[in-house]
Each structure stands twice: as structure tokens, then as C-alpha cells.
Amino acid sequence: MLLEKPNQPLKLVDLPIPKPKDGEILIKVSVCGACHTDLDEFEGRLATKLPVVPGHQVVGTIAELGKGVTKHKIGNRVGVTWLYSSCGKCNFCKTGRENLCENAKWTGKDTDGGYAEFMVIGEDYAYPIPKRFSDSQAAPLLCAGVIGYRTFCLADIKKGETIGLYGFGASAHIVIQIIKHKFPDNPVFAFTKSGGHADLAKSLGAAWTGVSGETPPVKLDKIMDFTPAGECVRGALKILNRGGRLIINAIRKETPVPALDYAEYLWLEREIKSVANVTRKDALEFLPLAAQIPIVPTIEEFPLDQANDVLMKIKHSKLKAAGVLRIS
């Protein structure tokens, strides 16, 4: 499925099977997840190379090895995330922050991704999929799961701290499972906009649920904001404890962050930190952890030629679970 121009339907086309270069692998794609980032590309908010094959939650088996590949074998099942490559030479890369590399490339944005039968990628950027997961279950773990894990790591949670989650969608429902696995006695306070999400949060261990703007019974030490709403930043800071940290997991906010009075919202060593992309380390650590917990996402599967319909379902919040395109 090819994106030729923003805001035009993806086209089902025949392209040559790509040939892996030195150090690359050819993946026969089984499934590819669909998410809001794909919608941002489709609607032109996120600039891409054009034309491009979207898709960055890719699961498949290795069909061919380029020269010099040593980490994988033909037939191995692997997954691909948003990070397609990084330069390996800049200070960010050398200090484990390749997600900030200015020359990084992103799967399905700067290079052809997984809305296709085949794709190529460097061997260092494909990750073994634990046997615990089916292909379709693994796909959303490669985006919502891995970025959620990075959010959890940046929160730097300590035993006994109170935790807040704003927005309870694809990432947050995975993050709460990580929190309850690592810190079972830390209370989690979930802010949702629907009764269904509140019920899910409670079923996964939330001690309290409410909507944005409500005040929980205690101040919160760490808050993770997964929403597109700028006003949630101020709402979260209002209930953040002294010395607390707010982590914002969003590429962009659809509405502006309101004015913040420094003394009221930021003083007393409160912090704001954003989450940007993912690293290889995030994927290598998270996938085995997800299998151990275990985290098993709920998915809705669609054939590849329904990719346009799936993107519209994402746009209008019509998916009941993670959207996954079945390629083969």
C-alpha cells in the first residue's frame, strides 16, 4: 500500500522485491500494526519521503540475508520498530540516545515500511519476537509497547511513589501492567475520558480513576501524559507533588499548552520531560519483559487492502483494539 501524496488514498501497487544490501536482511512480512503516526503521515502533518510504503510495527520472517549478516538466520521471526537506522557516530548515538540522532531514519517515513509483503532493514534494527506472542499480538508491542516502556523508564519510578496516567489508550494500558509488575504496591491513578477505559484501568490495577480536571485524593509523584490535549499538561502539574516529574508521551499536542504560572506549577523542583521515539535498547529490553509479565494486547485484524479504512477508523476512534493489517 503506497502513499503517493498526503490526503490521497493509499494505493495497492506491485513493487519489486527489495534486495538486502551488506548488513541488511529481507523480511517477508506477516502483519503490520497501524497507528496515529501512520495517520499523521497520511494527512501530511508528518513529512515523509514520497512515495512511501508506511508501517512501522512490522512482524515477519527473514527470507534473505545480505552479505556479512551474523545476528539472524533465514526463517527467524523478527520485529521492526519506528527506528529504522541511526548514524552511530554522533554524541547521541555514542551515549545510547540514538532516538535523538539528527541523521536517524524512521520506518515507513524515511524508508519503505511494513504495509507490504517484503521490506529490508539493517540486521541491528530487527528484534527477536518471543514465542509467547502471535504475529498479530506482537505488532502493537513494537510501537505502543516499546514507546510506553520508554516512558516508564524516563519516569524513574521509585518504590512507594504515587503514579498518574493521563489518557488510557494503547500505550497507557501496557504501561500500567509494567508498573504493577515492577512496583505492585505503588498506587496508580488513571485519568480517562470514557467509562470503558476507566473499567479497563481498574481491571488492570488502578487504585482510582477520574477524568482530566478531577483531583485525586493524594498528590502524585510521577505522571505520564499520553493525551493530545495541551491542557492536560497544566492539569497534571497542578496535582504533581514537590520534586515530581511529568513525562509527556506525544509527538505533538493538538491543542496549546495553557499559560503556566511558574510559582504555582513548576517551582519546588517539579520537572517536565518529553518522550521522543525509541532506541534499540528499549525494544531489546521490553519484548522479553512483555512475555514475562505477560502483556497480551487485544487486536483487530484487517486485510492489507483495507489500510485506508483502518486509518479512518483510527481518525474517528472507531477501533476497539489495536489495528493490525494482515499481509500474509
Coordinates of C-alpha atoms in Angstrom, one line a residue:
M1 CA 0.0 0.0 0.0
L2 CA 1.7 3.1 -1.3
L3 CA 1.3 6.7 -0.1
E4 CA 1.9 8.9 -3.1
K5 CA 0.6 12.3 -1.8
P6 CA -0.8 13.4 1.6
N7 CA -4.6 13.2 1.9
Q8 CA -4.9 10.8 -1.0
P9 CA -5.9 7.2 -0.5
L10 CA -3.1 4.6 -0.3
K11 CA -2.8 2.6 -3.5
L12 CA -2.4 -1.1 -3.8
V13 CA 0.5 -1.5 -6.2
D14 CA 3.1 -4.1 -7.3
L15 CA 6.7 -3.1 -6.5
P16 CA 9.9 -5.1 -7.0
I17 CA 11.0 -7.2 -4.0
P18 CA 13.8 -5.2 -2.4
K19 CA 17.3 -6.7 -2.3
P20 CA 19.2 -6.6 1.0
K21 CA 22.5 -4.8 0.9
D22 CA 25.5 -5.7 3.1
G23 CA 24.4 -6.0 6.7
E24 CA 20.7 -6.0 5.8
I25 CA 18.0 -8.6 6.0
L26 CA 14.9 -9.2 3.8
I27 CA 11.8 -9.7 5.8
K28 CA 8.7 -11.5 4.5
V29 CA 6.1 -9.5 6.3
S30 CA 3.3 -11.3 8.1
V31 CA 1.5 -8.4 9.8
C32 CA 1.9 -4.7 10.4
G33 CA 0.2 -2.6 13.0
A34 CA -1.4 0.7 12.2
C35 CA -1.4 3.8 14.5
H36 CA -1.8 7.5 14.8
T37 CA 1.7 8.1 13.4
D38 CA 0.6 6.5 10.1
L39 CA -2.5 8.8 10.1
D40 CA -0.2 11.8 10.7
E41 CA 1.8 10.8 7.6
F42 CA -1.4 10.2 5.6
E43 CA -2.8 13.6 6.4
G44 CA 0.5 15.5 5.9
R45 CA 1.3 16.5 9.5
L46 CA 4.4 14.4 9.5
A47 CA 6.6 14.9 6.4
T48 CA 7.7 11.7 4.6
K49 CA 9.6 10.8 1.6
L50 CA 7.2 10.3 -1.3
P51 CA 6.1 8.0 -2.5
V52 CA 6.5 5.7 0.6
V53 CA 5.2 2.5 1.9
P54 CA 4.0 3.3 5.5
G55 CA 4.1 1.0 8.5
H56 CA 6.5 0.6 11.5
Q57 CA 5.0 -2.2 13.6
V58 CA 6.3 -5.0 11.5
V59 CA 6.4 -8.7 12.2
G60 CA 7.7 -11.3 9.7
T61 CA 10.3 -13.9 9.0
I62 CA 13.7 -13.5 7.5
A63 CA 13.7 -14.5 3.8
E64 CA 17.2 -13.5 2.7
L65 CA 20.4 -12.3 4.3
G66 CA 22.7 -9.6 3.0
K67 CA 26.5 -10.1 3.0
G68 CA 28.0 -10.1 6.5
V69 CA 24.9 -10.6 8.5
T70 CA 25.6 -12.6 11.7
K71 CA 22.8 -11.9 14.1
H72 CA 20.0 -13.6 12.3
K73 CA 19.2 -16.7 10.3
I74 CA 16.8 -17.3 7.4
G75 CA 13.4 -18.3 8.9
N76 CA 13.8 -16.4 12.2
R77 CA 10.8 -14.4 13.3
V78 CA 11.7 -10.7 13.9
G79 CA 10.0 -7.4 14.5
V80 CA 10.8 -3.8 13.4
T81 CA 10.0 -0.6 15.3
W82 CA 9.9 3.1 14.4
L83 CA 13.7 3.4 14.5
Y84 CA 15.0 2.2 11.1
S85 CA 18.6 3.4 11.5
S86 CA 20.9 5.9 13.1
C87 CA 24.3 7.3 12.3
G88 CA 26.2 5.5 15.1
K89 CA 28.8 8.4 15.2
C90 CA 27.2 11.4 16.8
N91 CA 27.3 12.0 20.6
F92 CA 23.6 10.9 20.9
C93 CA 24.3 7.6 19.3
K94 CA 27.5 7.1 21.3
T95 CA 25.7 7.7 24.6
G96 CA 22.7 5.4 23.9
R97 CA 20.4 8.1 22.8
E98 CA 20.1 7.2 19.2
N99 CA 16.4 8.2 19.3
L100 CA 17.7 11.8 19.2
C101 CA 20.2 11.3 16.3
E102 CA 19.8 14.1 13.8
N103 CA 20.5 11.6 11.0
A104 CA 18.2 8.8 12.2
K105 CA 15.8 7.3 9.7
W106 CA 12.3 6.2 10.6
T107 CA 10.5 3.1 9.3
G108 CA 7.7 3.9 6.9
K109 CA 8.6 7.6 6.9
D110 CA 12.1 7.9 5.5
T111 CA 12.2 4.4 4.1
D112 CA 9.6 1.9 2.9
G113 CA 7.9 0.1 5.8
G114 CA 5.6 -2.8 6.6
Y115 CA 2.4 -2.2 4.6
A116 CA 3.9 -4.6 2.1
E117 CA 4.8 -8.2 1.5
F118 CA 8.6 -7.6 1.9
M119 CA 10.9 -5.0 3.4
V120 CA 14.6 -4.6 4.1
I121 CA 16.4 -3.3 7.2
G122 CA 19.8 -3.4 8.9
E123 CA 20.3 -6.5 11.0
D124 CA 20.8 -4.4 14.2
Y125 CA 17.4 -2.9 13.9
A126 CA 15.3 -6.1 13.8
Y127 CA 14.4 -7.9 17.1
P128 CA 13.6 -11.4 18.0
I129 CA 9.9 -11.9 18.8
P130 CA 9.2 -14.1 21.9
K131 CA 7.4 -17.3 21.3
R132 CA 4.7 -16.2 23.8
F133 CA 3.1 -13.9 21.1
S134 CA 1.4 -14.5 17.9
D135 CA 2.5 -12.2 15.0
S136 CA -0.6 -10.0 15.4
Q137 CA -0.2 -9.8 19.2
A138 CA 3.4 -8.8 18.8
A139 CA 2.8 -6.0 16.3
P140 CA 1.4 -3.3 18.7
L141 CA 4.2 -4.1 21.2
L142 CA 6.6 -2.7 18.7
C143 CA 5.1 0.8 18.9
A144 CA 2.7 1.4 21.8
G145 CA 4.5 -1.1 23.9
V146 CA 8.1 0.0 23.2
I147 CA 7.3 3.7 23.5
G148 CA 5.3 3.0 26.6
Y149 CA 8.3 1.2 28.1
R150 CA 10.5 4.2 27.3
T151 CA 8.0 6.5 29.0
F152 CA 8.1 4.2 32.1
C153 CA 11.9 4.2 32.1
L154 CA 12.1 8.0 31.9
A155 CA 9.7 8.3 34.8
D156 CA 12.3 6.7 37.0
I157 CA 9.7 5.3 39.4
K158 CA 10.8 4.5 43.0
K159 CA 9.1 2.2 45.4
G160 CA 6.2 3.8 47.2
E161 CA 5.6 6.6 44.8
T162 CA 2.2 7.6 43.6
I163 CA 1.7 7.3 39.8
G164 CA -0.7 9.1 37.5
L165 CA -1.6 8.2 33.9
Y166 CA -3.4 10.7 31.7
G167 CA -5.2 9.0 28.8
F168 CA -5.7 5.3 28.8
G169 CA -5.2 4.1 25.3
A170 CA -2.7 1.8 23.5
S171 CA 0.4 2.8 25.5
A172 CA -1.1 3.5 28.9
H173 CA -2.8 0.2 29.2
I174 CA 0.5 -1.5 28.6
V175 CA 2.4 0.8 31.0
I176 CA 0.1 0.1 33.9
Q177 CA 0.9 -3.6 33.5
I178 CA 4.6 -2.8 33.7
I179 CA 4.1 -0.6 36.8
K180 CA 2.1 -3.3 38.6
H181 CA 4.6 -5.9 37.7
K182 CA 7.7 -3.9 38.8
F183 CA 6.0 -1.9 41.7
P184 CA 2.9 -3.9 42.8
D185 CA 2.4 -1.7 45.9
N186 CA 2.6 1.7 44.1
P187 CA -0.9 3.1 43.7
V188 CA -1.8 4.1 40.1
F189 CA -4.3 6.9 39.4
A190 CA -5.8 6.9 35.9
F191 CA -7.4 9.8 34.1
T192 CA -9.7 8.6 31.3
K193 CA -12.4 10.1 29.1
S194 CA -14.7 7.1 28.9
G195 CA -16.3 4.6 31.2
G196 CA -14.9 1.7 29.2
H197 CA -11.3 2.9 29.7
A198 CA -12.0 3.5 33.4
D199 CA -13.2 0.0 33.8
L200 CA -10.2 -1.3 31.9
A201 CA -7.9 0.7 34.2
K202 CA -9.5 -0.7 37.3
S203 CA -9.3 -4.2 36.0
L204 CA -5.5 -3.7 35.4
G205 CA -4.9 -2.5 38.9
A206 CA -5.7 1.3 39.1
A207 CA -6.4 2.4 42.6
W208 CA -8.5 5.4 41.4
T209 CA -10.0 6.6 38.1
G210 CA -11.3 10.0 37.1
V211 CA -11.4 12.5 34.2
S212 CA -8.9 15.3 33.5
G213 CA -9.5 18.2 35.8
E214 CA -10.6 16.0 38.8
T215 CA -8.4 16.0 41.8
P216 CA -7.2 12.6 43.1
P217 CA -7.1 12.0 46.9
V218 CA -3.3 12.5 47.1
K219 CA -0.5 14.4 45.2
L220 CA 1.2 12.3 42.6
D221 CA 5.0 11.8 42.4
K222 CA 5.2 10.7 38.7
I223 CA 2.7 11.4 36.0
M224 CA 2.7 10.1 32.4
D225 CA 0.6 12.1 29.9
F226 CA -0.4 10.1 26.8
T227 CA -3.0 12.6 25.5
P228 CA -3.0 15.0 22.6
A229 CA -4.5 17.7 24.8
G230 CA -2.3 20.6 25.9
E231 CA -4.5 21.4 28.8
C232 CA -3.6 18.1 30.4
V233 CA -0.1 19.4 31.0
R234 CA -1.3 22.1 33.3
G235 CA -3.8 19.8 34.9
A236 CA -1.1 17.2 35.6
L237 CA 1.3 19.9 37.0
K238 CA -1.4 21.1 39.4
I239 CA -1.5 17.7 41.1
L240 CA 2.2 16.9 40.8
N241 CA 4.0 16.6 44.1
R242 CA 7.0 18.6 45.1
G243 CA 10.0 17.2 43.3
G244 CA 7.7 15.3 41.0
R245 CA 8.2 14.5 37.3
L246 CA 5.7 14.8 34.4
I247 CA 6.6 12.8 31.3
I248 CA 4.8 13.7 28.1
N249 CA 4.4 10.9 25.5
A250 CA 3.3 12.7 22.4
I251 CA 4.8 13.8 19.1
R252 CA 2.6 16.9 19.2
K253 CA -0.3 18.4 21.2
E254 CA -3.4 19.1 19.1
T255 CA -4.3 22.0 21.5
P256 CA -1.9 24.5 23.0
V257 CA -0.4 24.1 26.5
P258 CA -2.1 26.8 28.6
A259 CA 0.0 29.6 30.3
L260 CA 1.7 28.3 33.4
D261 CA 2.4 30.4 36.4
Y262 CA 5.9 29.4 37.4
A263 CA 5.4 29.6 41.2
E264 CA 2.2 27.5 41.1
Y265 CA 3.1 24.8 38.6
L266 CA 6.8 24.5 38.2
W267 CA 8.6 25.7 41.3
L268 CA 9.7 23.3 44.1
E269 CA 11.8 21.2 41.7
R270 CA 9.0 19.9 39.5
E271 CA 10.1 18.5 36.2
I272 CA 8.7 18.2 32.7
K273 CA 10.3 15.7 30.3
S274 CA 9.1 14.7 26.8
V275 CA 9.4 11.3 25.1
A276 CA 10.9 11.1 21.6
N277 CA 11.0 8.0 19.6
V278 CA 12.7 4.7 20.7
T279 CA 16.1 3.1 20.9
R280 CA 17.2 -0.4 20.1
K281 CA 17.8 -1.0 23.8
D282 CA 14.1 -0.2 24.5
A283 CA 13.0 -3.0 22.2
L284 CA 15.6 -5.5 23.3
E285 CA 14.6 -5.0 27.0
F286 CA 10.8 -4.6 26.6
L287 CA 9.9 -7.6 24.4
P288 CA 11.2 -10.2 26.8
L289 CA 9.7 -8.3 29.7
A290 CA 6.3 -8.2 27.9
A291 CA 6.5 -12.0 27.5
Q292 CA 7.4 -12.5 31.2
I293 CA 4.5 -10.4 32.6
P294 CA 2.8 -11.3 30.2
I295 CA 1.3 -8.4 28.3
V296 CA -1.0 -9.6 25.5
P297 CA -2.6 -6.8 23.5
T298 CA -6.2 -7.0 22.2
I299 CA -6.1 -6.6 18.4
E300 CA -8.4 -6.2 15.5
E301 CA -7.1 -7.7 12.3
F302 CA -7.8 -6.4 8.7
P303 CA -6.5 -7.4 5.3
L304 CA -3.8 -5.1 3.8
D305 CA -6.2 -3.7 1.1
Q306 CA -8.3 -2.2 3.9
A307 CA -5.5 0.0 5.1
N308 CA -7.4 3.2 4.2
D309 CA -10.4 2.1 6.1
V310 CA -8.3 1.3 9.2
L311 CA -6.7 4.8 9.1
M312 CA -10.2 6.3 9.1
K313 CA -11.2 4.1 12.0
I314 CA -8.1 5.4 13.9
K315 CA -9.0 9.0 13.0
H316 CA -12.6 8.7 14.3
S317 CA -11.7 6.5 17.3
K318 CA -13.7 3.6 15.9
L319 CA -11.2 0.8 16.7
K320 CA -12.0 -1.2 19.8
A321 CA -8.4 -2.6 20.0
A322 CA -5.0 -2.2 18.3
G323 CA -5.4 -2.3 14.5
V324 CA -3.3 -4.8 12.7
L325 CA -3.0 -5.4 8.9
R326 CA -2.6 -9.0 7.8
I327 CA -0.2 -9.2 4.9
S328 CA 0.5 -12.9 4.6

